[in-house]
């Protein structure tokens, strides 16, 4: 199907996905760029349609990817360069995009958490989609399983979240829940909940993190409430010496995640060393 | 001076500061919000004028701040609510802004670096102003001295950088230099240069960081070139296990900065412990 008109209903539907309301109504979102579309395909995301501007898409690898998807029955919308630029969020687009079905997991689907060396993040009312995307990217890097969005959070399918996640949106699991549901779930499972607060007694480097673990981070504006801190098995602080009293949420999350990850790496090293065959 | 017209030349000049070209031509930038204007005043930033919308500025503390600045001879521009909203970058502005003179230090002005337990960041061709602002905020939190912007970098006075810095822009020193100037300066001073690369042999947690130190981070897209890595006294990697091969620049910088900061904190603790009077 070759489309050139900006008023084509399929194109209008794609452009409408910039709005959160429309993403929620349809359960879809739009991603663009070779890297992220490749990541969607490789992680078996449910792709509704591919949008390609042949004049822009010069990558041989990407063209082959498109052909393979077409063979598998994915709808292909060919559009003019001008039309693609009208739906792309950034300048100089690569000429490939995909309409993808959102994938949300339920808390009840996280039963496998307790059996594994799992690491989850829970974000309370995270307001900045860029932060959520960046946190997904970091969670992927440290082997995290996914992100539980608590309360009224920004949409991880917002274009700026998708862009910041650099594809991790497709490999990380996404859960949404309210605080009460989350608390019930936590109490039903043998999972440790670790929160952060500037007033905590222990620095984040001074504790040994158990597994499985959920790291709970407060919102950009408010941090964790006293009730939320009380629900944690452990609350840690990230020390600071400057004029400011807080870090960017994605940075603070990254710093604590890396401490947890480093402890696990070093423990794994110790186990590997222990299992080395002794020299005779 | 009370202004209501959007075509007033002072208002047009402030609006023009959204453009980098105009910020560079004038050496000025515009900040808004109670927190950041307060930070500018408290750190003795050079304020050219204050812009206040009395209808919006309800904070008593902020009103007193304005009066004190007026007494010190700072120009006050009173504007209508609508006019303030037209120059504000975000919705629901607090009704206070300031035109501030940019403050850049030269490499030659960093002589005091070598005599102190200093920690500097050098960013090569950082492209995202939000990242630069976030990194300034983290540098402030770990007691860093400032940021050296190498090559063609985004502007730390861009509104999104200012916002992300949460005021750290005013307490951190800003330097710009090209790579060759930086190399000469590094060779003239007894300062260690530590770079990061995904191919480095040592993890960032496996080395002891010397002082004074410059942590050199590559750009969002390219990382450090082989030449840049060769110029470093030490190159470290941030381990990763996920599908992605990189972290967000501000997160990666935060993770390494916190390791350096933690080592310094623990060394300081050890020194304090060592100087405790022995019990008889």
Tab-separated table of C-alpha atoms in Angstrom, chain B residues 26-270:
chain	number	residue	atom	x	y	z
B	26	UNK	CA	24.940	38.642	24.496
B	27	UNK	CA	26.631	36.357	27.041
B	28	UNK	CA	23.297	36.228	28.890
B	29	UNK	CA	20.684	33.579	29.638
B	30	UNK	CA	17.244	33.507	31.215
B	31	UNK	CA	16.190	31.361	34.156
B	32	UNK	CA	12.763	31.078	35.741
B	33	UNK	CA	11.210	29.688	38.890
B	34	UNK	CA	11.671	30.518	42.565
B	35	UNK	CA	14.182	27.797	43.271
B	36	UNK	CA	16.614	28.577	40.490
B	37	UNK	CA	16.391	32.363	40.855
B	38	UNK	CA	17.062	31.939	44.575
B	39	UNK	CA	20.054	29.760	43.758
B	40	UNK	CA	21.376	32.378	41.320
B	41	UNK	CA	21.126	35.074	44.000
B	42	UNK	CA	22.631	32.932	46.759
B	43	UNK	CA	25.629	31.968	44.633
B	44	UNK	CA	26.238	35.608	43.657
B	45	UNK	CA	25.511	35.100	39.989
B	46	UNK	CA	25.600	38.355	38.016
B	47	UNK	CA	21.921	39.230	37.568
B	48	UNK	CA	21.137	41.742	34.836
B	49	UNK	CA	17.469	42.049	35.605
B	50	UNK	CA	14.655	40.342	37.474
B	51	UNK	CA	11.326	39.716	35.757
B	52	UNK	CA	8.327	39.451	38.034
B	53	UNK	CA	4.626	38.952	37.431
B	54	UNK	CA	3.104	40.175	40.725
B	55	UNK	CA	-0.162	38.325	39.989
B	56	UNK	CA	1.686	35.015	39.839
B	57	UNK	CA	4.335	35.460	42.495
B	58	UNK	CA	2.522	34.545	45.700
B	59	UNK	CA	5.516	33.317	47.704
B	60	UNK	CA	6.377	35.739	50.516
B	61	UNK	CA	9.965	34.522	50.561
B	62	UNK	CA	10.329	35.201	46.839
B	63	UNK	CA	8.780	38.665	47.130
B	64	UNK	CA	11.290	39.570	49.847
B	65	UNK	CA	14.116	38.264	47.704
B	66	UNK	CA	12.984	40.554	44.905
B	67	UNK	CA	12.820	43.575	47.202
B	68	UNK	CA	16.319	42.893	48.510
B	69	UNK	CA	17.690	42.680	44.975
B	70	UNK	CA	15.927	45.883	44.027
B	71	UNK	CA	17.599	47.641	46.958
B	72	UNK	CA	20.944	46.421	45.669
B	73	UNK	CA	20.201	48.151	42.365
B	74	UNK	CA	19.100	45.208	40.234
B	75	UNK	CA	16.670	46.257	37.477
B	76	UNK	CA	13.164	44.972	38.088
B	77	UNK	CA	10.763	44.407	35.202
B	78	UNK	CA	7.179	43.994	36.336
B	79	UNK	CA	5.066	42.239	33.749
B	80	UNK	CA	1.488	41.095	33.447
B	81	UNK	CA	0.552	37.479	34.052
B	82	UNK	CA	-0.099	36.905	30.334
B	83	UNK	CA	3.230	38.408	29.389
B	84	UNK	CA	5.123	36.261	31.890
B	85	UNK	CA	3.373	33.181	30.563
B	86	UNK	CA	4.527	34.148	27.077
B	87	UNK	CA	8.195	34.132	28.080
B	88	UNK	CA	8.008	31.142	30.439
B	89	UNK	CA	9.066	27.790	29.028
B	90	UNK	CA	6.670	25.719	31.088
B	91	UNK	CA	3.052	25.837	32.108
B	92	UNK	CA	1.939	27.356	35.398
B	93	UNK	CA	5.020	29.513	35.912
B	94	UNK	CA	5.742	30.880	39.382
B	95	UNK	CA	6.041	34.439	38.107
B	96	UNK	CA	9.730	35.062	38.693
B	97	UNK	CA	12.656	34.963	36.299
B	98	UNK	CA	16.097	36.453	35.919
B	99	UNK	CA	18.375	37.464	33.085
B	100	UNK	CA	21.802	36.270	34.215
B	101	UNK	CA	25.293	36.778	32.804
B	102	UNK	CA	27.045	33.556	31.777
B	103	UNK	CA	30.125	32.676	33.776
B	104	UNK	CA	32.836	30.733	31.955
B	105	UNK	CA	36.224	29.871	33.428
B	106	UNK	CA	39.368	29.314	31.364
B	107	UNK	CA	41.529	26.224	31.648
B	108	UNK	CA	44.304	28.578	32.719
B	109	UNK	CA	42.109	29.638	35.619
B	110	UNK	CA	42.063	26.083	36.979
B	111	UNK	CA	45.558	26.285	38.471
B	112	UNK	CA	44.161	25.645	41.918
B	113	UNK	CA	43.032	22.241	40.733
B	114	UNK	CA	46.299	20.532	41.441
B	115	UNK	CA	46.605	21.718	44.990
B	116	UNK	CA	43.307	20.324	46.142
B	117	UNK	CA	41.381	17.116	46.351
B	118	UNK	CA	39.579	18.197	43.230
B	119	UNK	CA	37.272	16.239	41.009
B	120	UNK	CA	36.421	17.562	37.567
B	121	UNK	CA	34.352	16.208	34.759
B	122	UNK	CA	35.300	16.584	31.122
B	123	UNK	CA	32.576	15.854	28.553
B	124	UNK	CA	33.572	15.347	24.947
B	125	UNK	CA	31.063	16.834	22.514
B	126	UNK	CA	28.051	16.255	24.772
B	127	UNK	CA	25.014	16.768	22.541
B	128	UNK	CA	22.047	16.742	24.888
B	129	UNK	CA	21.616	19.871	27.025
B	130	UNK	CA	19.427	17.882	29.449
B	131	UNK	CA	22.311	15.471	30.005
B	132	UNK	CA	24.715	18.348	30.680
B	133	UNK	CA	22.327	19.846	33.227
B	134	UNK	CA	21.764	16.493	34.927
B	135	UNK	CA	25.532	15.909	35.085
B	136	UNK	CA	26.064	19.339	36.673
B	137	UNK	CA	23.490	18.361	39.306
B	138	UNK	CA	25.277	15.064	40.041
B	139	UNK	CA	28.696	16.738	40.089
B	140	UNK	CA	27.401	19.159	42.704
B	141	UNK	CA	26.073	16.237	44.758
B	142	UNK	CA	29.450	14.455	44.886
B	143	UNK	CA	31.491	17.598	45.583
B	144	UNK	CA	32.782	17.958	42.028
B	145	UNK	CA	34.285	21.309	41.051
B	146	UNK	CA	32.728	21.661	37.626
B	147	UNK	CA	32.452	20.524	34.053
B	148	UNK	CA	34.905	21.035	31.190
B	149	UNK	CA	33.037	20.968	27.870
B	150	UNK	CA	35.295	19.741	25.076
B	151	UNK	CA	34.642	20.193	21.367
B	152	UNK	CA	31.252	21.072	19.920
B	153	UNK	CA	28.988	20.640	22.924
B	154	UNK	CA	25.412	21.614	23.621
B	155	UNK	CA	24.939	24.819	25.590
B	156	UNK	CA	24.708	24.406	29.385
B	157	UNK	CA	22.630	27.623	29.360
B	158	UNK	CA	19.955	26.043	27.178
B	159	UNK	CA	16.636	26.174	29.080
B	160	UNK	CA	16.494	22.376	29.326
B	161	UNK	CA	20.054	22.224	30.702
B	162	UNK	CA	19.287	24.933	33.250
B	163	UNK	CA	16.133	23.123	34.320
B	164	UNK	CA	17.895	19.740	34.621
B	165	UNK	CA	20.744	21.242	36.642
B	166	UNK	CA	18.292	22.296	39.378
B	167	UNK	CA	20.517	25.268	40.131
B	168	UNK	CA	23.853	23.412	40.062
B	169	UNK	CA	24.704	25.487	36.996
B	170	UNK	CA	25.391	28.330	39.432
B	171	UNK	CA	27.549	26.442	41.920
B	172	UNK	CA	29.575	24.385	39.419
B	173	UNK	CA	32.328	25.955	37.351
B	174	UNK	CA	31.997	25.772	33.579
B	175	UNK	CA	34.975	25.580	31.245
B	176	UNK	CA	35.125	25.139	27.486
B	177	UNK	CA	38.172	24.055	25.555
B	178	UNK	CA	39.151	22.077	22.520
B	179	UNK	CA	40.858	18.723	22.867
B	180	UNK	CA	44.347	19.998	22.051
B	181	UNK	CA	44.199	22.791	24.617
B	182	UNK	CA	42.907	20.295	27.158
B	183	UNK	CA	45.760	17.866	26.423
B	184	UNK	CA	48.402	20.574	26.861
B	185	UNK	CA	46.801	21.638	30.125
B	186	UNK	CA	46.664	18.044	31.360
B	187	UNK	CA	50.341	17.528	30.535
B	188	UNK	CA	51.274	20.695	32.411
B	189	UNK	CA	49.468	19.659	35.560
B	190	UNK	CA	49.758	16.715	37.892
B	191	UNK	CA	46.187	15.635	37.354
B	192	UNK	CA	45.050	12.108	36.563
B	193	UNK	CA	42.749	11.634	33.578
B	194	UNK	CA	40.345	8.687	33.777
B	195	UNK	CA	38.247	7.752	30.747
B	196	UNK	CA	35.475	5.221	30.222
B	197	UNK	CA	35.019	2.719	27.416
B	198	UNK	CA	33.005	-0.451	26.939
B	199	UNK	CA	36.201	-2.198	25.812
B	200	UNK	CA	38.310	-1.268	28.845
B	201	UNK	CA	39.963	-4.082	30.758
B	202	UNK	CA	39.115	-2.945	34.276
B	203	UNK	CA	35.657	-2.410	35.698
B	204	UNK	CA	35.160	1.029	37.210
B	205	UNK	CA	34.812	-0.594	40.642
B	206	UNK	CA	38.170	-2.387	40.441
B	207	UNK	CA	40.499	0.593	40.525
B	208	UNK	CA	41.550	3.105	43.161
B	209	UNK	CA	40.974	6.644	41.941
B	210	UNK	CA	43.786	9.154	42.505
B	211	UNK	CA	43.318	12.865	43.317
B	212	UNK	CA	43.133	15.359	41.737
B	213	UNK	CA	41.168	13.717	38.990
B	214	UNK	CA	39.418	14.560	35.746
B	215	UNK	CA	36.799	12.021	34.686
B	216	UNK	CA	36.493	12.102	30.898
B	217	UNK	CA	33.243	10.911	29.317
B	218	UNK	CA	32.665	10.432	25.579
B	219	UNK	CA	29.658	11.780	23.727
B	220	UNK	CA	26.225	10.133	23.648
B	221	UNK	CA	26.799	8.745	20.167
B	222	UNK	CA	30.471	7.972	19.865
B	223	UNK	CA	32.155	7.393	23.204
B	224	UNK	CA	35.875	8.182	23.479
B	225	UNK	CA	38.085	7.905	20.397
B	226	UNK	CA	41.204	5.662	20.517
B	227	UNK	CA	43.344	8.839	20.708
B	228	UNK	CA	41.360	10.120	23.646
B	229	UNK	CA	41.608	6.770	25.439
B	230	UNK	CA	45.378	6.728	24.801
B	231	UNK	CA	45.655	10.143	26.481
B	232	UNK	CA	44.033	8.793	29.648
B	233	UNK	CA	46.060	7.519	32.582
B	234	UNK	CA	43.404	4.916	33.097
B	235	UNK	CA	40.351	3.722	31.171
B	236	UNK	CA	37.568	1.871	32.956
B	237	UNK	CA	34.379	0.174	31.834
B	238	UNK	CA	30.930	0.096	33.343
B	239	UNK	CA	29.866	-3.585	33.141
B	240	UNK	CA	26.553	-4.384	31.446
B	241	UNK	CA	24.656	-7.625	30.897
B	242	UNK	CA	21.547	-6.607	28.947
B	243	UNK	CA	20.758	-6.306	25.264
B	244	UNK	CA	22.013	-2.732	25.058
B	245	UNK	CA	25.682	-1.819	24.752
B	246	UNK	CA	25.541	1.540	26.463
B	247	UNK	CA	23.955	3.558	29.240
B	248	UNK	CA	22.480	7.027	29.128
B	249	UNK	CA	25.404	9.463	29.417
B	250	UNK	CA	24.139	11.148	32.581
B	251	UNK	CA	23.504	7.749	34.232
B	252	UNK	CA	26.938	6.363	33.263
B	253	UNK	CA	28.586	9.552	34.550
B	254	UNK	CA	26.598	9.337	37.782
B	255	UNK	CA	27.523	5.699	38.358
B	256	UNK	CA	31.276	6.339	37.952
B	257	UNK	CA	31.173	9.648	39.873
B	258	UNK	CA	29.520	7.888	42.806
B	259	UNK	CA	32.214	5.194	42.876
B	260	UNK	CA	34.891	7.923	43.030
B	261	UNK	CA	32.892	9.782	45.686
B	262	UNK	CA	32.372	6.593	47.729
B	263	UNK	CA	36.094	5.841	47.705
B	264	UNK	CA	36.814	9.371	48.923
B	265	UNK	CA	34.123	9.145	51.601
B	266	UNK	CA	35.510	5.866	52.874
B	267	UNK	CA	39.069	7.176	52.855
B	268	UNK	CA	37.920	10.212	54.809
B	269	UNK	CA	36.150	7.899	57.280
B	270	UNK	CA	39.370	5.886	57.671
